XYZ file of C-alpha atoms in Angstrom:
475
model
C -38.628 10.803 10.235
C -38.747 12.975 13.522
C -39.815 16.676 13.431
C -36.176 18.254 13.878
C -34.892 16.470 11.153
C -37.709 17.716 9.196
C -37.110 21.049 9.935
C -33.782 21.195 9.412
C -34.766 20.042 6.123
C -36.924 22.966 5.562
C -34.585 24.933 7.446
C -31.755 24.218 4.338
C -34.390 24.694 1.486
C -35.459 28.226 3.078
C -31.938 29.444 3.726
C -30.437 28.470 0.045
C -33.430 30.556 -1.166
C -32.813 33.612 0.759
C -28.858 33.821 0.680
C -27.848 36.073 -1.751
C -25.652 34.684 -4.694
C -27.067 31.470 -4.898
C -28.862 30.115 -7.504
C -30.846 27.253 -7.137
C -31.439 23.977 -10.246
C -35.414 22.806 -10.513
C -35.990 20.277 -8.394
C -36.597 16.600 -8.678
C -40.443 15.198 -8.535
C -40.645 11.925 -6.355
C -41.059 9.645 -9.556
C -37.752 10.310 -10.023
C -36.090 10.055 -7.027
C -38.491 6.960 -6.402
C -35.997 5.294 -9.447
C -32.513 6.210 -7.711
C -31.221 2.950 -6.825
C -31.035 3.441 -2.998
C -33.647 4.433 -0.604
C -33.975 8.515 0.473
C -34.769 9.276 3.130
C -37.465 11.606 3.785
C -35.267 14.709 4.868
C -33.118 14.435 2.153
C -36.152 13.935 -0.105
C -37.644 16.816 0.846
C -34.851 18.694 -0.411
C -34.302 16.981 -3.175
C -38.082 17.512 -4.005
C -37.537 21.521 -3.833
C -33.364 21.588 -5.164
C -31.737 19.854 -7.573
C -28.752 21.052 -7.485
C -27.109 24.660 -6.407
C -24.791 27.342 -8.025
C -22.327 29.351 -5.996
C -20.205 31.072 -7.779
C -17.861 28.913 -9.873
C -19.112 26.064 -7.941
C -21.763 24.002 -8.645
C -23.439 20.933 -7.075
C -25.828 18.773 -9.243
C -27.829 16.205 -7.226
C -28.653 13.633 -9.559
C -28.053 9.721 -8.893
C -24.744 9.704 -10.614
C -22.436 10.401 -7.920
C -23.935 7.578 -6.354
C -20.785 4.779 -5.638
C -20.501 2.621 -2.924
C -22.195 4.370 0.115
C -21.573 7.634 -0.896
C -22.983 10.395 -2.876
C -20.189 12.779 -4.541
C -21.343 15.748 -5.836
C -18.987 19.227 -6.678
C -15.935 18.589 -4.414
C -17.842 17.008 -1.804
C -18.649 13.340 -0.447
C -21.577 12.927 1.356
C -22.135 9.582 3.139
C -24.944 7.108 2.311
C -26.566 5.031 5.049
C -29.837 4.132 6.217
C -30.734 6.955 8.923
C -33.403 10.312 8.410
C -30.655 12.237 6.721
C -27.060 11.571 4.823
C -23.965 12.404 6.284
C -21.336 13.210 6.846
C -19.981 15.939 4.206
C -16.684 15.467 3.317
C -14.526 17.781 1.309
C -11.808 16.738 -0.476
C -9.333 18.964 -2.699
C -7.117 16.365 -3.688
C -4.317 18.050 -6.025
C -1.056 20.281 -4.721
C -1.432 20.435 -1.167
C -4.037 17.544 -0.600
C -7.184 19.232 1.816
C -9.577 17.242 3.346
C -12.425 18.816 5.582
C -15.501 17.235 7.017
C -18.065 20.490 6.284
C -20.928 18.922 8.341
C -22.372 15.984 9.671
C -25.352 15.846 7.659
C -26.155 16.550 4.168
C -29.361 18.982 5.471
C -26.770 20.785 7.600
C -24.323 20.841 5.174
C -26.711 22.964 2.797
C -27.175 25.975 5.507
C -23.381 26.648 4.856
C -23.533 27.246 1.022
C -23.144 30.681 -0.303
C -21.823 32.015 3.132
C -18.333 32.715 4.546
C -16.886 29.152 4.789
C -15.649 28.481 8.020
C -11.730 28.220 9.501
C -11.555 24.519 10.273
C -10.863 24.944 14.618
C -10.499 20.967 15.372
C -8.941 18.264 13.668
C -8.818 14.538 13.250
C -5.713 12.322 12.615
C -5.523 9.615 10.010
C -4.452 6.459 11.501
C -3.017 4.033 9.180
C -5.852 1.303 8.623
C -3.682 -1.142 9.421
C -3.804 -0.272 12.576
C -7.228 -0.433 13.199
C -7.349 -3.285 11.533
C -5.369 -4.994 13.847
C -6.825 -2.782 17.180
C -8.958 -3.675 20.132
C -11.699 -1.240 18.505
C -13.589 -4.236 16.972
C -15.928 -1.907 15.105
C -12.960 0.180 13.876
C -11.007 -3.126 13.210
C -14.465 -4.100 10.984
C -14.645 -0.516 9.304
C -10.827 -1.172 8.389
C -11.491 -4.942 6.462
C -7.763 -6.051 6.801
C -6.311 -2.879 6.251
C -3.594 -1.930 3.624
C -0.074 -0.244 4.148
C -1.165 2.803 1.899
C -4.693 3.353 3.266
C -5.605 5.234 6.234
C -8.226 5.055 8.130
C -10.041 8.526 9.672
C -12.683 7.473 12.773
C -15.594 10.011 12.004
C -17.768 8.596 14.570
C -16.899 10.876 17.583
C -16.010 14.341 15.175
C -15.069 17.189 17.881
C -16.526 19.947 15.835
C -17.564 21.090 12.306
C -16.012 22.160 10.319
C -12.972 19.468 10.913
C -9.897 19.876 9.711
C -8.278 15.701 8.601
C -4.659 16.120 9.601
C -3.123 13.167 6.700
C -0.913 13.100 4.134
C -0.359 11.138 0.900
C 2.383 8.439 1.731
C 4.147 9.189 -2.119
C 5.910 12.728 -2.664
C 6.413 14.741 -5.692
C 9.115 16.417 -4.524
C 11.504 14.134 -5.558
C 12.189 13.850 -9.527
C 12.414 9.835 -10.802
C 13.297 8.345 -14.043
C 9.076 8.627 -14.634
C 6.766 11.489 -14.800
C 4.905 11.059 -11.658
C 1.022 10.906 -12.321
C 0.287 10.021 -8.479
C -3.255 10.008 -6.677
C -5.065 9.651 -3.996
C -8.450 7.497 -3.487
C -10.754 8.452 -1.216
C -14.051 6.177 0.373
C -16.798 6.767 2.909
C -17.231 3.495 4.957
C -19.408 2.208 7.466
C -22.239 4.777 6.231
C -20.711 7.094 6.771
C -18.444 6.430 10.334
C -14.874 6.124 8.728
C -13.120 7.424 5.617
C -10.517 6.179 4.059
C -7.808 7.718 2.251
C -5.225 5.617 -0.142
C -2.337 6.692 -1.589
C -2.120 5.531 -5.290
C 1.811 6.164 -6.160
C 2.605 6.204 -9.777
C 6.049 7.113 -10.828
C 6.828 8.767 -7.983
C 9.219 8.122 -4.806
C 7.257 6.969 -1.465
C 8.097 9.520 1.126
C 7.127 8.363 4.707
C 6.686 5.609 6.947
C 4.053 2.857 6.368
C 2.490 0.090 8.528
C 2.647 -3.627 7.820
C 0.282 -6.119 8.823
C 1.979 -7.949 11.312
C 3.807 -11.283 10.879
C 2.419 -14.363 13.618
C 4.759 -15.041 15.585
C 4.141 -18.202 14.298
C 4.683 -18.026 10.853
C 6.653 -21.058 10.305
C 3.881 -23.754 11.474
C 1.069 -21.622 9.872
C 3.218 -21.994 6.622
C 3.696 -24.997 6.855
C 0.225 -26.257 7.920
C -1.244 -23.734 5.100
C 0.403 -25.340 2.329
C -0.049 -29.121 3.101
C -3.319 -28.583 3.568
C -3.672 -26.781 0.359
C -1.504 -29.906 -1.082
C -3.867 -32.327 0.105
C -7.123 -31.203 -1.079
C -6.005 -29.651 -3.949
C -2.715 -32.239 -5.245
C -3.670 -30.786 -9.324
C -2.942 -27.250 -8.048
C -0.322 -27.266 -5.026
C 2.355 -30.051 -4.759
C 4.799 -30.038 -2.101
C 8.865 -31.261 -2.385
C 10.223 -33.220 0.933
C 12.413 -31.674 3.264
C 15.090 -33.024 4.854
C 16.376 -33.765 8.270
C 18.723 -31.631 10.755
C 21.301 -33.894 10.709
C 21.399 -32.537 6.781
C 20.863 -28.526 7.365
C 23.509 -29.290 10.032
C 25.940 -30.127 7.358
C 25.057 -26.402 5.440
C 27.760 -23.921 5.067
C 25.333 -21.257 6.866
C 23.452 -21.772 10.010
C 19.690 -22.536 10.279
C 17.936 -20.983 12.691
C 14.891 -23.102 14.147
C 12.171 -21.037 12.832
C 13.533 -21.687 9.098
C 13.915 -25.325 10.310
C 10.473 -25.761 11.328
C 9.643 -25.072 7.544
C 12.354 -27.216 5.758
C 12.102 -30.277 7.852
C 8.548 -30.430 6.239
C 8.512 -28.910 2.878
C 11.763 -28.516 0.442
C 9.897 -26.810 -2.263
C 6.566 -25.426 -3.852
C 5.272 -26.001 -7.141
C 1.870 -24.483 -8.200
C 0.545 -23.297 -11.590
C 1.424 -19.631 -12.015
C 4.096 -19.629 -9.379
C 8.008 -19.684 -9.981
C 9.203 -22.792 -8.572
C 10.205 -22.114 -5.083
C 13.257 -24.822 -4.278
C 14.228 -24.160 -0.433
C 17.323 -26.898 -0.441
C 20.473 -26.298 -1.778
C 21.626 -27.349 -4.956
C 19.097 -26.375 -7.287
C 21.009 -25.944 -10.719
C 18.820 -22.953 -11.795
C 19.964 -21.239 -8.935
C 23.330 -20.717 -9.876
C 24.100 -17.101 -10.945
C 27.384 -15.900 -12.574
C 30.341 -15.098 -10.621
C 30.177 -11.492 -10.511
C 26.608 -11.312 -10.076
C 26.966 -13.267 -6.935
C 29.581 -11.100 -5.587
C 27.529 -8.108 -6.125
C 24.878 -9.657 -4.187
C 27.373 -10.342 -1.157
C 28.800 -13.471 -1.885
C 29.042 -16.616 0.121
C 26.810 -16.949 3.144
C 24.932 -13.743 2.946
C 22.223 -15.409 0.902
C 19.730 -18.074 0.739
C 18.649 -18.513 -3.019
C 15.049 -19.893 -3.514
C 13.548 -19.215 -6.920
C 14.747 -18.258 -10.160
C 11.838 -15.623 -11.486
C 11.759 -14.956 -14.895
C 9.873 -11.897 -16.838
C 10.190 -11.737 -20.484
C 14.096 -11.741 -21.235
C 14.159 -10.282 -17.747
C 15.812 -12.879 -15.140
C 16.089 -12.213 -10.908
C 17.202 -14.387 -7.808
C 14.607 -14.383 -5.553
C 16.498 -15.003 -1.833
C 16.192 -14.543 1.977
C 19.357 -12.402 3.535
C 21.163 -13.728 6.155
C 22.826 -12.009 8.272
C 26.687 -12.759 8.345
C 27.039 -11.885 12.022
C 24.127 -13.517 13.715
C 23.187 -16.326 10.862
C 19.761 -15.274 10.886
C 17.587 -15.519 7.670
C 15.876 -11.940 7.369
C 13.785 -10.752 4.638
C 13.184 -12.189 0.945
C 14.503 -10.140 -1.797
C 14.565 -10.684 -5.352
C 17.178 -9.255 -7.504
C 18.530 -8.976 -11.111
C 20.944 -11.757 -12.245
C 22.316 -10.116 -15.318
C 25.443 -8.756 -14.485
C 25.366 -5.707 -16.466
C 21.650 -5.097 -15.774
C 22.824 -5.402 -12.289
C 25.632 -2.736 -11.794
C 24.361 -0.231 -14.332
C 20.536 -0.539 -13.263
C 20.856 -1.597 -9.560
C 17.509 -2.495 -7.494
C 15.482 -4.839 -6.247
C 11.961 -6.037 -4.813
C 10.930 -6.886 -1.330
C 8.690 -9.827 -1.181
C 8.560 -10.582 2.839
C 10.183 -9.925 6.039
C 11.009 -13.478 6.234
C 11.062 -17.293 4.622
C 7.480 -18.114 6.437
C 5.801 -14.815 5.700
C 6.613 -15.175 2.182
C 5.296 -18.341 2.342
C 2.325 -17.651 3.914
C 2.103 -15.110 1.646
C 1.918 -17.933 -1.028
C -0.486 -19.837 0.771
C -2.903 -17.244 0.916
C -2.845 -16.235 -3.037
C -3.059 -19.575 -3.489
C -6.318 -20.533 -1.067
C -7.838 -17.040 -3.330
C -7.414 -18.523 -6.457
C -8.455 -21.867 -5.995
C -12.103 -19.637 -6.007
C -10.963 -18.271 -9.664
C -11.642 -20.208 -12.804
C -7.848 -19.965 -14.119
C -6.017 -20.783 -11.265
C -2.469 -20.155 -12.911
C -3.156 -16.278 -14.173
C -4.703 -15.181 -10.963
C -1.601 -16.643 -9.162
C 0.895 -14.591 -11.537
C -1.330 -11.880 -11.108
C -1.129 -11.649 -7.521
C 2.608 -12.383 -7.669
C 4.092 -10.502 -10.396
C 6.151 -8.285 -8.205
C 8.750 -11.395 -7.447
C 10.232 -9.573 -10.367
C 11.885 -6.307 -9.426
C 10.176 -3.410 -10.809
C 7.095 -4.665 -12.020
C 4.913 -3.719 -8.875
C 5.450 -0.227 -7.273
C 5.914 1.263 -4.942
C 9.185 2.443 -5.497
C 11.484 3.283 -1.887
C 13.214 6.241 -2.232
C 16.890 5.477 -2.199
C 18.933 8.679 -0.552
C 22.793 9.636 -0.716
C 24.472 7.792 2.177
C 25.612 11.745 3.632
C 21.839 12.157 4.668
C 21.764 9.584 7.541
C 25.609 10.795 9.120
C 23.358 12.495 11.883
C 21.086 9.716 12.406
C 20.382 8.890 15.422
C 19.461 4.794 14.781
C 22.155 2.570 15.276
C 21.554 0.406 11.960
C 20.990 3.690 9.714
C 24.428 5.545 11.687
C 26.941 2.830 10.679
C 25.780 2.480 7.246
C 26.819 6.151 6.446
C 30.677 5.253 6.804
C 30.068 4.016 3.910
C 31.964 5.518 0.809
C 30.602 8.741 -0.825
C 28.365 8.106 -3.717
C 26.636 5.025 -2.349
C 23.365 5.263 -1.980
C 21.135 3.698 1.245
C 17.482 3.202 1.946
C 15.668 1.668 5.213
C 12.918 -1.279 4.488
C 12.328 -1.235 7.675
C 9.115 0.843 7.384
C 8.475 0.036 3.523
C 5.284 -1.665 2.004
C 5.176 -4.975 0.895
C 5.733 -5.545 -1.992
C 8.142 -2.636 -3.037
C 10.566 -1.838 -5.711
C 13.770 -0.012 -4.535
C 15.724 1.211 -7.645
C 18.596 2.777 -6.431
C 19.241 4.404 -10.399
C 16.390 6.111 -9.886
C 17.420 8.747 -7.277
C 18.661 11.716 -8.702
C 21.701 11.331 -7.545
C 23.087 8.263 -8.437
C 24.110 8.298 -12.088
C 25.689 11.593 -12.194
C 27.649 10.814 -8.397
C 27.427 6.563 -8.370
C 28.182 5.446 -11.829
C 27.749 1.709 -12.024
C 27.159 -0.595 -8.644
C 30.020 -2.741 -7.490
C 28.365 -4.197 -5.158
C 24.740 -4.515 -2.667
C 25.403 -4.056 1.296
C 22.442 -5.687 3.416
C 22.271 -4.697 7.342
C 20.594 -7.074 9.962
C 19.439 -9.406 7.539
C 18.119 -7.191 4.569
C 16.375 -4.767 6.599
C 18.579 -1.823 5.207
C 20.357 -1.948 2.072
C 23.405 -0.543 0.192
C 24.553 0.158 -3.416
C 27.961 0.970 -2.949
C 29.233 2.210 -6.051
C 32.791 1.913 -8.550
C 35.333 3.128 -6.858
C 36.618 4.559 -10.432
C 32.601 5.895 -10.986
């Protein structure tokens, strides 16, 4: 340990005792802090050594071993970062409920004492939350490590270059509670000190409640279709007990289809024609598989003839949904995979559905990679289901919000703008921008059984990327 850190130790333990209105707890003798389960370092110790905890007020701060989790120390309302250099840090501040505040008080945990008991500061700087995603996939390679994949509702704050303490984090949570569902909302927000201590991130943990702003997807290859492909026969032919693969067929076949094929969907079915693993619904990609056949209505409420590719039948308890990929009616291509309810009065009194993947390779590759997880699991089938539970709608959150088709006749986008000729009382949402998975339940807006009624029918735009419930006209 160097002298200034040292005396800045000294520094906190001295100022704590003269500030009026703070009380200090005993503190801690080194056989004691000799059995926390992480090495202190010697500033920190010799604070620790003098203050166990402080008083302000109604606040209070106990510095015992407990808060200990994962490279950070949480103590009061504050985080502190754990690493390995002569003092802990940063201090992070979280208030977490109403109007979410997040401050980072100081940049060390010696520092960070000085400012107890006196006039806490007006945050002058900021940071921004970046989505972690986005680091993830970045040309920061130590940001893209920080971020370990990423997630679509966990952002990412860069704390290694902080302008000025204290710092005001400029991020909200990606769920709202503005919006009333057919749940009591009992949202949250997680919140982690990486790296020790050079990144936080923040996740949004939506329960019951409507997500309310954009989120970033990991990006699909542009390759999907070969990686698919090459994923699962390789998985097929080391492991034939767990993954077995159903032939595909030739052009001169798909030519014969009453939709066109595009080539990246080609690329896939001249190899494989289905998927069969333990714990998976049977995914059949050629036509004419019996269990695929849906009842008359149902099938016009989904769009009808060529606006759909079916591809699974997914079963959940008495519960029974399509799983598909939309295609597009005026360019014939295959867009995203959906899955949706095939009981017909389930269907147009309850409409909604579940996004599984922005196209026929992702989801596959999506497959792939539960599947290349589990093999690691000892029950293979349950951790499969487990990770793929939300092919049935409404089983995985997060729910889209689903808005009355009147709030997007200013909108400015092109898809968004023609949708909202639509009649009044249909209801419209953009999946665009929406994790995968998600749940969109269109009955759950507000709005919809008191001005919708019952569906009559879905409406998908550019191949499933924005979506429709157009209700009754007699609703």
């Amino acid at each position: 340990m160097n002298d200034t850190s040292l005396d800045q130790a000294r520094t906190a333990v001295d100022t704590l005792r003269a500030r009026e209105g703070v009380e200090l707890l005993d503190g801690i003798p080194d056989p004691e802090l000799d059995g926390w389960p992480i090495a202190i370092p010697e500033a920190v110790r010799a604070v620790l050594r003098e203050v166990g905890g402080v008083r302000v007020g109604r606040e209070r701060y106990d510095f015992t071993p407990r808060g200990l989790d994962a490279g950070r120390w949480g103590t009061g309302d504050v985080v502190v970062g754990v690493g390995g250099g002569e003092d802990w840090g940063p201090v992070v501040r979280v208030q977490p409920y109403d109007d979410v505040e997040i401050v980072v008080e100081a940049p060390s945990f010696t520092s960070w004492l000085t400012t107890l008991g006196a006039e806490r500061s007006v945050p002058e700087v900021s940071l921004t939350a970046i989505p972690s995603i986005e680091a993830a996939e970045g040309p920061d390679a130590e940001l893209a490590a920080l971020a370990d994949g990423g997630d679509s509702l966990t952002d990412l704050v860069d704390l290694r270059a902080v302008p000025g303490y204290p710092c005001r984090v400029a991020w909200e949570p990606h769920y709202s509670l503005e919006y009333e569902t057919a749940d009591t909302g009992s949202s949250d927000i997680e919140y982690e000190l990486i790296g020790d201590g050079r990144a936080l991130l923040l996740r949004s943990v939506p329960s019951g409640d409507f997500l309310d702003r954009p989120v970033r997807r990991h990006r699909v290859p542009a390759d999907a279709s070969r990686l698919a492909v090459a994923e699962l026969r390789a998985l097929a032919a080391d492991h034939p007990e767990l993954v077995t693969l159903e032939p595909g067929c030739a052009d001169a076949e798909m030519d014969t289809w009453p939709v066109p094929v595009p080539e990246d969907i080609r690329t896939v079915l001249r190899e494989i024609g289905g998927v069969r693993m333990p714990g998976l619904h049977t995914l059949r990609l050629l036509p004419g598989a019996p269990e695929h056949t849906v009842d008359p209505e149902v099938h016009r409420m989904m769009g009808g003839d060529g606006t759909y590719w079916p591809i699974a039948r997914v079963t959940y308890g008495p519960s029974v949904a399509l799983a598909q990929i939309r295609i597009d009616a005026d360019t014939g291509e295959w867009g995203y995979a959906v899955s949706i309810p095939t009981g017909p009065r389930e269907l147009a009194e309850d409409p909604e559905l579940s996004l599984l993947a922005e196209s026929l390779p992702h989801l596959l590759l999506t497959v792939a990679g539960v599947a290349r997880e589990a093999i690691e699991s000892p029950d293979f089938a349950r951790r499969v289901s487990s990770a793929l539970d939300w092919f049935m709608p409404n089983t995985g959150e997060p729910w889209t919000r689903p808005v009355p088709v009147e709030e997007w006749s200013d909108s400015t986008d092109p898809l968004r703008a023609a949708l909202a000729e639509l009649p009044p009382g249909t209801h419209v949402a953009d999946l665009r921008d929406s994790p995968i998975p998600t749940d969109l339940c269109f009955y759950r807006s507000e709005a919809w059984f008191y001005e919708a009624g019952s569906l009559d029918h879905l409406h998908f735009v550019a191949g499933g990327r924005l979506v429709a419930a157009i209700p009754r006209k007699e609703a």
